[in-house]
mmCIF file of C-alpha atoms in Angstrom:
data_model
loop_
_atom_site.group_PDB
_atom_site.id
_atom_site.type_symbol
_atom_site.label_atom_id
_atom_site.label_comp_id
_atom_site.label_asym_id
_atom_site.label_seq_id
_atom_site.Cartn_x
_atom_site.Cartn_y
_atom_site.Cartn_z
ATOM 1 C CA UNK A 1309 0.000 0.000 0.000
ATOM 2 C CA UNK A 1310 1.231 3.578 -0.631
ATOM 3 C CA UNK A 1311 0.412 6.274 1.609
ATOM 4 C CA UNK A 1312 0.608 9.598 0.176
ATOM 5 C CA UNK A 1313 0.997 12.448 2.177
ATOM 6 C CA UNK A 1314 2.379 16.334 1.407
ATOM 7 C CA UNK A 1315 1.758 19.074 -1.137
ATOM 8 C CA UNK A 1316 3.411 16.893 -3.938
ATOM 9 C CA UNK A 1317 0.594 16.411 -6.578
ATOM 10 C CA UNK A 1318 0.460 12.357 -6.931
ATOM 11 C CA UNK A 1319 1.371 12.034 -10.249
ATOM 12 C CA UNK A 1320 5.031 13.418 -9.006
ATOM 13 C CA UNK A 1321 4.520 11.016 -6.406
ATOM 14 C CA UNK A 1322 4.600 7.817 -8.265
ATOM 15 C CA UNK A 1323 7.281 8.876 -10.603
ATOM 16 C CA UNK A 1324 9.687 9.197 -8.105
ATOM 17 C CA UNK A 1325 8.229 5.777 -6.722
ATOM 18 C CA UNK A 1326 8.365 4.414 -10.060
ATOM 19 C CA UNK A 1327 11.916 5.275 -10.502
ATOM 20 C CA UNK A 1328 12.803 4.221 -7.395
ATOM 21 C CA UNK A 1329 11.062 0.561 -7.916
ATOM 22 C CA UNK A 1330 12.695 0.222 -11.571
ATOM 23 C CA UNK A 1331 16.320 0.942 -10.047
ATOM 24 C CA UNK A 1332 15.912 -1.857 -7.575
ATOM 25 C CA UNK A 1333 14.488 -4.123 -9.804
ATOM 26 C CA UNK A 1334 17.875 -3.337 -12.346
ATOM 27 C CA UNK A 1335 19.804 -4.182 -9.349
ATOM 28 C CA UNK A 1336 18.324 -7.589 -8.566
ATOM 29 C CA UNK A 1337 20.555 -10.534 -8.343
ATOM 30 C CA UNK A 1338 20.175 -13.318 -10.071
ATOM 31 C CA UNK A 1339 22.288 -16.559 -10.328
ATOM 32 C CA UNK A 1340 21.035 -16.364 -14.147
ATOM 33 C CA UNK A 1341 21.708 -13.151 -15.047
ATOM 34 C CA UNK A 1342 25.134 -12.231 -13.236
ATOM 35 C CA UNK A 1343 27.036 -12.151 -16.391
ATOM 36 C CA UNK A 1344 24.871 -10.706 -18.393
ATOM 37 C CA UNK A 1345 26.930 -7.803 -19.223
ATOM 38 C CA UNK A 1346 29.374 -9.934 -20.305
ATOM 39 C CA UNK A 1347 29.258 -9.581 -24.342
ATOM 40 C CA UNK A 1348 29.205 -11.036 -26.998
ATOM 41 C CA UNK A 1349 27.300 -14.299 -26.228
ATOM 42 C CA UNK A 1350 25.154 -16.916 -27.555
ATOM 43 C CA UNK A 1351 23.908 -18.639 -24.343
ATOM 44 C CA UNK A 1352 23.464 -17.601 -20.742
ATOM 45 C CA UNK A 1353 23.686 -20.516 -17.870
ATOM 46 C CA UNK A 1354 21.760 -22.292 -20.855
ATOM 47 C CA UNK A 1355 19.183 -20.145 -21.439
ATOM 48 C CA UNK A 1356 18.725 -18.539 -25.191
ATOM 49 C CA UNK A 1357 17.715 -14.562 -25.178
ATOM 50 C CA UNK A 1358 14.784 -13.514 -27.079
ATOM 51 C CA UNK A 1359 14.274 -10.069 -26.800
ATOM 52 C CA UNK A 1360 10.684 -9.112 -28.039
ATOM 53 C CA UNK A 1361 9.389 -5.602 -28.335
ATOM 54 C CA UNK A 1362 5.931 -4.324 -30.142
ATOM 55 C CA UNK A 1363 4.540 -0.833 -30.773
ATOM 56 C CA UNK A 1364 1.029 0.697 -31.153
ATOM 57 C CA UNK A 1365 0.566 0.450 -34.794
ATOM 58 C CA UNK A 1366 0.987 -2.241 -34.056
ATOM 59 C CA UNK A 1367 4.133 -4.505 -35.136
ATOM 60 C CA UNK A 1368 5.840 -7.569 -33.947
ATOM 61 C CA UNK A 1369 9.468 -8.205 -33.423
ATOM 62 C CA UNK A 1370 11.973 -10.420 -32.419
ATOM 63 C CA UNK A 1371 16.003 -10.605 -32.068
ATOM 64 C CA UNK A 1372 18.304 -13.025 -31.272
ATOM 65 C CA UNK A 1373 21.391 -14.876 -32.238
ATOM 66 C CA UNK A 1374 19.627 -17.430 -34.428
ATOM 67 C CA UNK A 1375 16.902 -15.329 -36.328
ATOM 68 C CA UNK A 1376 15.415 -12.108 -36.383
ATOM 69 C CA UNK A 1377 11.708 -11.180 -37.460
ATOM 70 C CA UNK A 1378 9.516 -8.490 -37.965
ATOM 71 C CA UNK A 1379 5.835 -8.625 -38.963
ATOM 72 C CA UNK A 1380 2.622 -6.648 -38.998
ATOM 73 C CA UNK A 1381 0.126 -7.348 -36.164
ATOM 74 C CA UNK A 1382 -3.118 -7.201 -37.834
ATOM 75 C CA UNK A 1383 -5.551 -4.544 -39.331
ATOM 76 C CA UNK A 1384 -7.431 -3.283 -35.970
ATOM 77 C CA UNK A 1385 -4.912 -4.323 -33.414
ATOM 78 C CA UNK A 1386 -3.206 -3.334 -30.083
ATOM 79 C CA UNK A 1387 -0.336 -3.418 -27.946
ATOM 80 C CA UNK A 1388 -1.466 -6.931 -26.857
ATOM 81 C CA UNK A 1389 -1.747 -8.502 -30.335
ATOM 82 C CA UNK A 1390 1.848 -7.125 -30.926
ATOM 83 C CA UNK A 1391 3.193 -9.018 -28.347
ATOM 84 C CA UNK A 1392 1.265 -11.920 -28.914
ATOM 85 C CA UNK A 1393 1.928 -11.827 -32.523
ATOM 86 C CA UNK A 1394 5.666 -11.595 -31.438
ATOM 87 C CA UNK A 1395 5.917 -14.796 -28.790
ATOM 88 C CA UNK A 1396 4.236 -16.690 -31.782
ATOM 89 C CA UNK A 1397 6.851 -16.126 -34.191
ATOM 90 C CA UNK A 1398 9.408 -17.064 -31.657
ATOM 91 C CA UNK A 1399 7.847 -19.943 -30.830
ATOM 92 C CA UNK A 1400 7.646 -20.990 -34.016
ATOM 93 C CA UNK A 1401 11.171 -20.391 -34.950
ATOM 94 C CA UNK A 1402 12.744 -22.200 -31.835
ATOM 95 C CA UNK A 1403 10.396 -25.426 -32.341
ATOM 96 C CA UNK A 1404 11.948 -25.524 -36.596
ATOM 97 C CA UNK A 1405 15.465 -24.909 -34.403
ATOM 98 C CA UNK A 1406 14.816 -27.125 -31.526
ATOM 99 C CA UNK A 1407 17.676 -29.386 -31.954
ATOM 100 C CA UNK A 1408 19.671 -26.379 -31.481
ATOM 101 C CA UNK A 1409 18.748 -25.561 -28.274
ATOM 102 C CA UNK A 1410 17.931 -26.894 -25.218
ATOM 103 C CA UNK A 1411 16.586 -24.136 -22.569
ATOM 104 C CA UNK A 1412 14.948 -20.672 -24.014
ATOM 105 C CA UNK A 1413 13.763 -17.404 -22.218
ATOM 106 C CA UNK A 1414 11.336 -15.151 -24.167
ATOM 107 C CA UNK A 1415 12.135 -11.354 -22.555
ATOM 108 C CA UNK A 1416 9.076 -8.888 -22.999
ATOM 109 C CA UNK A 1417 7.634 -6.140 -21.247
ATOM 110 C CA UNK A 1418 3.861 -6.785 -21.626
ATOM 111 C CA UNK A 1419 2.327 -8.402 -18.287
ATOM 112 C CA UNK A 1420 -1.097 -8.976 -20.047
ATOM 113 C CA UNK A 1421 0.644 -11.324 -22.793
ATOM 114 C CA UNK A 1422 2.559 -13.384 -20.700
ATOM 115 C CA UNK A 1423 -0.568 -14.083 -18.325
ATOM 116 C CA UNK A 1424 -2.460 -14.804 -20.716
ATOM 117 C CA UNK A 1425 -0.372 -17.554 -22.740
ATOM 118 C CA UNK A 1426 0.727 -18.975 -19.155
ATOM 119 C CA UNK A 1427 -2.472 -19.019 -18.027
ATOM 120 C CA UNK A 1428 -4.814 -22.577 -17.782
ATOM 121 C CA UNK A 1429 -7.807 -20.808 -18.289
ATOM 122 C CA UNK A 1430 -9.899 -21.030 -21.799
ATOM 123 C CA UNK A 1431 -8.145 -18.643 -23.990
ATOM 124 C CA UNK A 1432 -9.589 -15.652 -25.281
ATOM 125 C CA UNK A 1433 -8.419 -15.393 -28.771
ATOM 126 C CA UNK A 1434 -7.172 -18.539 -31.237
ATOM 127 C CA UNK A 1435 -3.779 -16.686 -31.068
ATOM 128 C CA UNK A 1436 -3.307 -17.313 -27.861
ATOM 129 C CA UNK A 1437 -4.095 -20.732 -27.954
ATOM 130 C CA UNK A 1438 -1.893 -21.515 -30.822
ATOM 131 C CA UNK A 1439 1.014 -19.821 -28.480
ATOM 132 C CA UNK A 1440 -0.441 -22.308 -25.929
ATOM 133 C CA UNK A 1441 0.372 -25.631 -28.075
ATOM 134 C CA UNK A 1442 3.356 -24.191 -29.443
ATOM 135 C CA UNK A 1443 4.374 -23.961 -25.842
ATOM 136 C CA UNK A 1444 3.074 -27.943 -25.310
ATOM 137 C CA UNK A 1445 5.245 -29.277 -28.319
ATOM 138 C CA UNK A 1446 8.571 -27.729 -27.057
ATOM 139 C CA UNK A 1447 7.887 -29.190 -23.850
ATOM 140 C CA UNK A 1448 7.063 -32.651 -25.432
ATOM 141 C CA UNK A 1449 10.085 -32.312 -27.238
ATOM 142 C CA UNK A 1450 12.166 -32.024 -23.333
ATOM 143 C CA UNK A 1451 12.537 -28.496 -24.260
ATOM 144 C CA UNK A 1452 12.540 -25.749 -21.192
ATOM 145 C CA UNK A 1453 10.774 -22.928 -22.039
ATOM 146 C CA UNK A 1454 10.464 -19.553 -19.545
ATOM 147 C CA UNK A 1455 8.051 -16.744 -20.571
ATOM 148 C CA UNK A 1456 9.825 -13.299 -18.414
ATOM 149 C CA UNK A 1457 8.793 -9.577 -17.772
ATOM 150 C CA UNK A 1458 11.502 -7.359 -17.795
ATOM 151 C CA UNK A 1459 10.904 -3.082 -17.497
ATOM 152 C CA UNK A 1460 10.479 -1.814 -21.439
ATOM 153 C CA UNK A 1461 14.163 0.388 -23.093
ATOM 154 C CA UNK A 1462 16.184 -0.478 -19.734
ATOM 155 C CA UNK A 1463 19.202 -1.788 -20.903
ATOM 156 C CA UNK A 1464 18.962 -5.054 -21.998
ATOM 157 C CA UNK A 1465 21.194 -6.295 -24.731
ATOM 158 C CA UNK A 1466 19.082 -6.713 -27.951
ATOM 159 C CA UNK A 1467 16.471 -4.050 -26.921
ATOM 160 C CA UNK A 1468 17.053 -2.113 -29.432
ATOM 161 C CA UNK A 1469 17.126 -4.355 -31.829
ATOM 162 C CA UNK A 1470 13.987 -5.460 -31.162
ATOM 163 C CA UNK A 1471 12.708 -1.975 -31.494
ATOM 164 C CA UNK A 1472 13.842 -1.126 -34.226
ATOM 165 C CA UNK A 1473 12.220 -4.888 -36.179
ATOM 166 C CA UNK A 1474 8.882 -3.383 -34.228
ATOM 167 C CA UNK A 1475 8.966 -0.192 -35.875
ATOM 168 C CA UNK A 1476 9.797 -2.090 -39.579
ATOM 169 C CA UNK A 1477 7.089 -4.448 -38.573
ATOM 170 C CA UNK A 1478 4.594 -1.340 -37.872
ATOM 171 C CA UNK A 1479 5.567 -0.069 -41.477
ATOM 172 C CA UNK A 1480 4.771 -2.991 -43.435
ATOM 173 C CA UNK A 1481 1.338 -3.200 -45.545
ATOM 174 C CA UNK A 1482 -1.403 -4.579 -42.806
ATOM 175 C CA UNK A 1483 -3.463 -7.654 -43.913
ATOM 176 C CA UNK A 1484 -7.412 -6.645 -44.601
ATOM 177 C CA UNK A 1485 -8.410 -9.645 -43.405
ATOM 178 C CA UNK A 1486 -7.383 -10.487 -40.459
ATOM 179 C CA UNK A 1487 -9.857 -11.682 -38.403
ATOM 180 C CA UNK A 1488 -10.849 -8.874 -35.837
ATOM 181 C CA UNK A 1489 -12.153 -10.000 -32.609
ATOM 182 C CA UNK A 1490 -15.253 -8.691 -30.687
ATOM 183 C CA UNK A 1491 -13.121 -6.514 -27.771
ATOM 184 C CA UNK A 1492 -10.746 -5.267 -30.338
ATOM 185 C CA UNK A 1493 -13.675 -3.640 -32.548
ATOM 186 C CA UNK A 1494 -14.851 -2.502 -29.863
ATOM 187 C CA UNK A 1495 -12.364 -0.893 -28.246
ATOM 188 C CA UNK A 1496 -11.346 0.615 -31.645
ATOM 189 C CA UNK A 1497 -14.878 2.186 -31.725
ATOM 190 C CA UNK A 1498 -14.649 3.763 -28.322
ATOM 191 C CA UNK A 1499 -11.161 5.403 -29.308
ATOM 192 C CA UNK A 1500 -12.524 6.781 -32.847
ATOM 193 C CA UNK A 1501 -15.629 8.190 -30.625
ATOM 194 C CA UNK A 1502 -13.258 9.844 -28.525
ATOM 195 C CA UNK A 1503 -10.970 11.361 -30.413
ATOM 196 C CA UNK A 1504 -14.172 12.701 -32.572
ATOM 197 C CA UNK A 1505 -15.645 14.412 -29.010
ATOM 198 C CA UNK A 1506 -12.307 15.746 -28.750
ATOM 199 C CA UNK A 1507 -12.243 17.423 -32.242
ATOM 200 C CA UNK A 1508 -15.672 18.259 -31.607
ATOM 201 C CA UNK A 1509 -15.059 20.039 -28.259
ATOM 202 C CA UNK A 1510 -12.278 21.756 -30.069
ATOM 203 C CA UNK A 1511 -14.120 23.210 -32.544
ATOM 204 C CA UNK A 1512 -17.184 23.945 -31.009
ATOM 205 C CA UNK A 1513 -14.969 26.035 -28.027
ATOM 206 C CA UNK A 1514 -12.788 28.229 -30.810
ATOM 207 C CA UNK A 1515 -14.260 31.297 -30.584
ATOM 208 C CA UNK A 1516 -14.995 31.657 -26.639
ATOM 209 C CA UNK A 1517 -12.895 33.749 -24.559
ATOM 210 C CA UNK A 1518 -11.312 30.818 -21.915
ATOM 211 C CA UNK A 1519 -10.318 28.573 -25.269
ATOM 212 C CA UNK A 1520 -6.489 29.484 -24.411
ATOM 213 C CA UNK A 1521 -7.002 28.413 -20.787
ATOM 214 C CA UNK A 1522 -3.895 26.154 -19.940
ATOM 215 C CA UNK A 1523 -5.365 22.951 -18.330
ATOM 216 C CA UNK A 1524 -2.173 23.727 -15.714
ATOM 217 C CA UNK A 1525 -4.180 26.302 -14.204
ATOM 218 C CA UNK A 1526 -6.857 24.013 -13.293
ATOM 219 C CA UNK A 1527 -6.109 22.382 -9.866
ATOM 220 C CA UNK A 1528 -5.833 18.533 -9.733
ATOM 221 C CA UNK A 1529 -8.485 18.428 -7.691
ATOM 222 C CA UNK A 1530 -11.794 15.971 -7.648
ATOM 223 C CA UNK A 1531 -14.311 16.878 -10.117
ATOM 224 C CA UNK A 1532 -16.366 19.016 -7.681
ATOM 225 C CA UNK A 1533 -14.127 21.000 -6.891
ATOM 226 C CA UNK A 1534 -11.753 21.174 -10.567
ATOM 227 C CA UNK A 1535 -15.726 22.428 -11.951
ATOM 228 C CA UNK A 1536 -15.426 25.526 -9.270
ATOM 229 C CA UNK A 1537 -12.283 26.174 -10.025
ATOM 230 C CA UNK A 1538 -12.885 26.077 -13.999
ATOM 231 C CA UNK A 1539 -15.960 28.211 -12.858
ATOM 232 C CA UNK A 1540 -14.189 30.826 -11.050
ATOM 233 C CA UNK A 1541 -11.055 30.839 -13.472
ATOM 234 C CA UNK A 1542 -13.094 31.124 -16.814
ATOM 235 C CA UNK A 1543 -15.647 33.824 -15.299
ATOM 236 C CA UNK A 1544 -18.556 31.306 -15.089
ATOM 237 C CA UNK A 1545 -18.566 31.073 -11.885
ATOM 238 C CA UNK A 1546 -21.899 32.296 -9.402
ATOM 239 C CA UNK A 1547 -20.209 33.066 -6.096
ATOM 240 C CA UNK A 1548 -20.632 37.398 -7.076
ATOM 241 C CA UNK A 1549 -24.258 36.426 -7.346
ATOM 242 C CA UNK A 1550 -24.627 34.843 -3.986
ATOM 243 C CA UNK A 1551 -22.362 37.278 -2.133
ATOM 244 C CA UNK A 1552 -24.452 40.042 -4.088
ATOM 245 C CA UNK A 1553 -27.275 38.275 -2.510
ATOM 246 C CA UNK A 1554 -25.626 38.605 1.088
ATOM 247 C CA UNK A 1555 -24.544 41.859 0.225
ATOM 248 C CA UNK A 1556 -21.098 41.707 0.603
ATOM 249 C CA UNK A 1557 -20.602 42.164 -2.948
ATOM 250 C CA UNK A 1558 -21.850 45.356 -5.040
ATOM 251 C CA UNK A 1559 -22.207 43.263 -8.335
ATOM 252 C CA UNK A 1560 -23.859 40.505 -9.402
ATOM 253 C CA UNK A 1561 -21.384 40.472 -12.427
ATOM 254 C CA UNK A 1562 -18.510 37.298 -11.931
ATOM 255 C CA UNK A 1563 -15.822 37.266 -9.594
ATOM 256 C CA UNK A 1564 -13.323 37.210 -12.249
ATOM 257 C CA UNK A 1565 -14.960 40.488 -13.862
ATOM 258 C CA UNK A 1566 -15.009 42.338 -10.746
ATOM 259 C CA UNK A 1567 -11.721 41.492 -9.763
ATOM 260 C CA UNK A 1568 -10.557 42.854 -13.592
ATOM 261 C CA UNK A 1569 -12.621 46.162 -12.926
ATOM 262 C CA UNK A 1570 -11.892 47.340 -9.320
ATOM 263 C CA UNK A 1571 -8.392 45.834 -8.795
ATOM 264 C CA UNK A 1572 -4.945 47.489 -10.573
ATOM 265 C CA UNK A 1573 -3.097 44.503 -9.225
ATOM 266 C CA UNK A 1574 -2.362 41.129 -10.376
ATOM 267 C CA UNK A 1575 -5.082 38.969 -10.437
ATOM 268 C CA UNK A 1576 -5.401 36.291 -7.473
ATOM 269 C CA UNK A 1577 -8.417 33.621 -7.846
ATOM 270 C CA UNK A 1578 -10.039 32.419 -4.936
ATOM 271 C CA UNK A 1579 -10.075 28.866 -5.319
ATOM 272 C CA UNK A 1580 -13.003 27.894 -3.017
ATOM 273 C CA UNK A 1581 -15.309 24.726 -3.754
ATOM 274 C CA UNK A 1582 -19.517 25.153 -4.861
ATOM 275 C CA UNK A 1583 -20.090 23.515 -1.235
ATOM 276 C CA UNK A 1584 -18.977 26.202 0.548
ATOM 277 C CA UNK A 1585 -21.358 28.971 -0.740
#
């Protein structure tokens, strides 16, 4: 559990956490990965590196000393089918090279892939499943095979290789018809709808006066209170009208206008929440 506490805003907060965890987990120990910095190097304690990496596009690709790939990931994909894409073609390649081999690690920095090929629970997609009896036949075959997570660009020999097939992958013309499954449509759909709100809200707010409003100004706040302070920093706010009411204020015209008219000063919101008029 983390406990946060201060005036830090908490996205601050679990960067510096975040960096903190990803040093320690460069600095782990591990009887199989001592020497990895020694270079060059074919095998590790008997272990073959893979090193996969995907992108958004999305692309597949994979490096190592026997073979190197690179492939598109589908017409509507993700991150996920990337990766899974990737681990597919590796598999593949070490079971038409398993006599040349007899322990393999696949390195890759998506969680969600390597869950859901290790997992014994009915698999979503018929990619995964083919991953699944790839996995079967190398171990049939007396072949050790270790699916591992390792932090995304942090050093790992053949990282950037692997990027760099992803990207090429990416590039490469994208199959029409690929089969498309039900979450992946549909998750599509809900990114097209909100990038066409965004447009939308963009071009529907052009011509009012708080359209150059940094978002910066807004306090991270809950949404009760960010709305008041939106309110009270764009002029829409009705805290003149209720003071007016009380009369302690002379105006029923906005805060932020009768700050502009009556003071010569700079101008200092009072960032105050609806609940408190």
């Amino acid at each position: 559990m983390l406990l946060l506490t201060g005036n830090k805003p908490s996205q601050d907060i679990m960067k510096e956490k975040s960096l903190v965890l990803y040093e320690k987990l460069l600095r782990i120990e591990d009887p199989y990965w001592r020497e990895y910095i020694i270079k060059p190097r074919q095998t590790q304690n008997g272990f073959i590196q893979k090193v996969l990496d995907i992108r958004k596009d999305p692309g597949a690709g994979v490096f190592s000393h026997f073979f190197s790939f690179n492939a598109p990931a589908g017409f509507i994909g993700t991150a996920f089918d990337g990766e899974e894409v990737a681990i597919r073609i590796a598999l593949k390649q070490l079971l038409a090279n398993h006599h040349k081999f007899e322990n393999a690690v696949l390195l890759s920095d998506s969680q969600a892939a390597i869950q859901s090929i290790s997992s014994f629970e009915l698999p979503l997609t018929p990619e995964i499943s083919h991953c699944q009896e790839l996995l079967s036949t190398l171990t049939v075959k007396g072949k050790r095979i270790v699916l591992q997570w390792v932090p995304g660009h942090c050093g790992l020999w053949g990282n950037e290789q692997a990027d760099f097939l992803g990207k090429r992958g990416a590039n490469l013309l994208q199959h029409p018809n690929t089969a498309t499954s039900y979450w992946k449509i549909k998750l599509f759909l809900k990114n097209l709808c909100t990038s066409n709100s965004l447009r939308d809200l963009q071009t529907r707010t052009a011509l009012k006066s708080w359209r150059r409003v940094s978002p910066s100004s807004i306090a991270d706040k809950p949404r009760h209170d960010a709305v008041a302070a939106f309110r009270l920093t764009t002029g829409h706010d009705c805290l003149a009208a209720h003071l007016h009411l009380l009369g302690i204020c002379q105006t029923f015209l906005s805060t932020m206008r009768f700050w502009r008219s009556n003071e010569k000063g700079p101008l200092s919101p009072m960032w105050c929440s609806s609940r408190t008029y």
